[in-house]
PDB file of C-alpha atoms in Angstrom:
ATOM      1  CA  UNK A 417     -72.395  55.664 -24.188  1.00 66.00           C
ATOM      2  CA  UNK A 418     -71.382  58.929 -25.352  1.00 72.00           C
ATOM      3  CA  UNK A 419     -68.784  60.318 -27.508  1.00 80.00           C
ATOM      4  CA  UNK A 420     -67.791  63.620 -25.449  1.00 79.00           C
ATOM      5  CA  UNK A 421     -64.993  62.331 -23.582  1.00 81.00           C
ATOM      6  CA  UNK A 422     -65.195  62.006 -19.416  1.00 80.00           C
ATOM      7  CA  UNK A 423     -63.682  64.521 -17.647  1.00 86.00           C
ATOM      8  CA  UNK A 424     -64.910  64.294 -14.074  1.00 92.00           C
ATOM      9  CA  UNK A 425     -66.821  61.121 -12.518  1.00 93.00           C
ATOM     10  CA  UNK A 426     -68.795  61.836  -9.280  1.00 94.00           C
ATOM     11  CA  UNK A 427     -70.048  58.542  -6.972  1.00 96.00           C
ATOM     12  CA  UNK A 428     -73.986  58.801  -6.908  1.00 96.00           C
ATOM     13  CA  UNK A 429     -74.564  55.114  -5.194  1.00 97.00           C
ATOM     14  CA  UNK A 430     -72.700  52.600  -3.484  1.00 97.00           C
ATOM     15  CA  UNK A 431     -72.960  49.349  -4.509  1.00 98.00           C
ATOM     16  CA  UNK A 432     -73.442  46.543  -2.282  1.00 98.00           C
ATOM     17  CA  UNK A 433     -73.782  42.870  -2.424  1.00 97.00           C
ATOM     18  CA  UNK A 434     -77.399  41.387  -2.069  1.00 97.00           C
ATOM     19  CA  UNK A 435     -75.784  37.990   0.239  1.00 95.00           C
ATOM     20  CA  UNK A 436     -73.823  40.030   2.456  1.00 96.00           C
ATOM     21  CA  UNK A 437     -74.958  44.014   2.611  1.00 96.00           C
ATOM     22  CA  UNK A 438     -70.845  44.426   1.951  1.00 97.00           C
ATOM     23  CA  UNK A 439     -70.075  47.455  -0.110  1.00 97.00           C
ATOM     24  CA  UNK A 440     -68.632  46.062  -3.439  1.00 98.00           C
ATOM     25  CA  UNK A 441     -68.113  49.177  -5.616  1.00 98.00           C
ATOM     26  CA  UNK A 442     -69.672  52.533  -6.533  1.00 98.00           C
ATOM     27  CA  UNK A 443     -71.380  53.676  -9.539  1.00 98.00           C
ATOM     28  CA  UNK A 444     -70.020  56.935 -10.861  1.00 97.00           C
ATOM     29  CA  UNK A 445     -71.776  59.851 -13.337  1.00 95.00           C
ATOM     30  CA  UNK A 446     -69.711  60.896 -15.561  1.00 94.00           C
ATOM     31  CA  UNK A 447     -69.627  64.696 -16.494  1.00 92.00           C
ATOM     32  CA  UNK A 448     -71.134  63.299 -19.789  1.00 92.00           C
ATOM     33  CA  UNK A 449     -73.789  61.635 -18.624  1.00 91.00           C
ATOM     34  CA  UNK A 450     -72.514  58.278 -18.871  1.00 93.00           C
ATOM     35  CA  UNK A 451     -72.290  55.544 -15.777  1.00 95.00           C
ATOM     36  CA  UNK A 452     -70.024  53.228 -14.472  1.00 96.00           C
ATOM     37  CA  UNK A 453     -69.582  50.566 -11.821  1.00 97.00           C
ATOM     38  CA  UNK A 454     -66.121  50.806 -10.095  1.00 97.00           C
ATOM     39  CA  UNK A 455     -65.737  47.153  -8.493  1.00 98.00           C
ATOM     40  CA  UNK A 456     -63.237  46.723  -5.172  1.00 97.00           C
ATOM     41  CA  UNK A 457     -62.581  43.472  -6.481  1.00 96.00           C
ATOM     42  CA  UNK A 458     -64.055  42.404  -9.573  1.00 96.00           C
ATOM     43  CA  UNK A 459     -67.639  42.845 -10.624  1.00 96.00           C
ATOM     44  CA  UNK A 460     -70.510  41.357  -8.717  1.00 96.00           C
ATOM     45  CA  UNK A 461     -73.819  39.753 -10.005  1.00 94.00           C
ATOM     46  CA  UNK A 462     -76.282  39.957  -7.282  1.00 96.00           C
ATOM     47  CA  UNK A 463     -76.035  43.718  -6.421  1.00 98.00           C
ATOM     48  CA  UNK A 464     -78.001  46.172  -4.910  1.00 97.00           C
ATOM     49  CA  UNK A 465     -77.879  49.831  -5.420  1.00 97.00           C
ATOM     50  CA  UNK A 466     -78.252  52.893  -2.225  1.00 96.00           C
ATOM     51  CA  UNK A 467     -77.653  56.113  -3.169  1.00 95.00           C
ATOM     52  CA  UNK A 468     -75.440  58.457  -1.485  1.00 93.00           C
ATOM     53  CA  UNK A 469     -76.678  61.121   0.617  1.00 80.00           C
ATOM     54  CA  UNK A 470     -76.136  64.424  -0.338  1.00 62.00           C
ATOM     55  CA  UNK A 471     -73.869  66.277   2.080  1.00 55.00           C
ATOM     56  CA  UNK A 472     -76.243  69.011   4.032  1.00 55.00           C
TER      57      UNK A 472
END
């Protein structure tokens, strides 16, 4: 984790559960470099990660 503080987080992937394919969260970058999960409804264990596409 690093000590510059976060400005700005931008979603890079959605998460999803690996039972059910339902989106459970994102993962954000922070303008620092650092990432977090943002759960809907409390972290999941069994996840699986897609990135977002890029708009064109």
């Amino acid at each position: 984790m690093s000590q510059a503080p976060r400005l700005t987080g931008t979603p890079i992937m959605r998460i999803l559960s690996k039972t059910s394919g339902e989106l459970v969260g994102y993962l954000y970058e922070w303008d620092n470099g650092d990432l977090q999960p943002a759960w809907f409804d409390g972290e999941v264990q069994s996840v699986l990660y897609e990135p977002i596409e890029a708009a064109a």
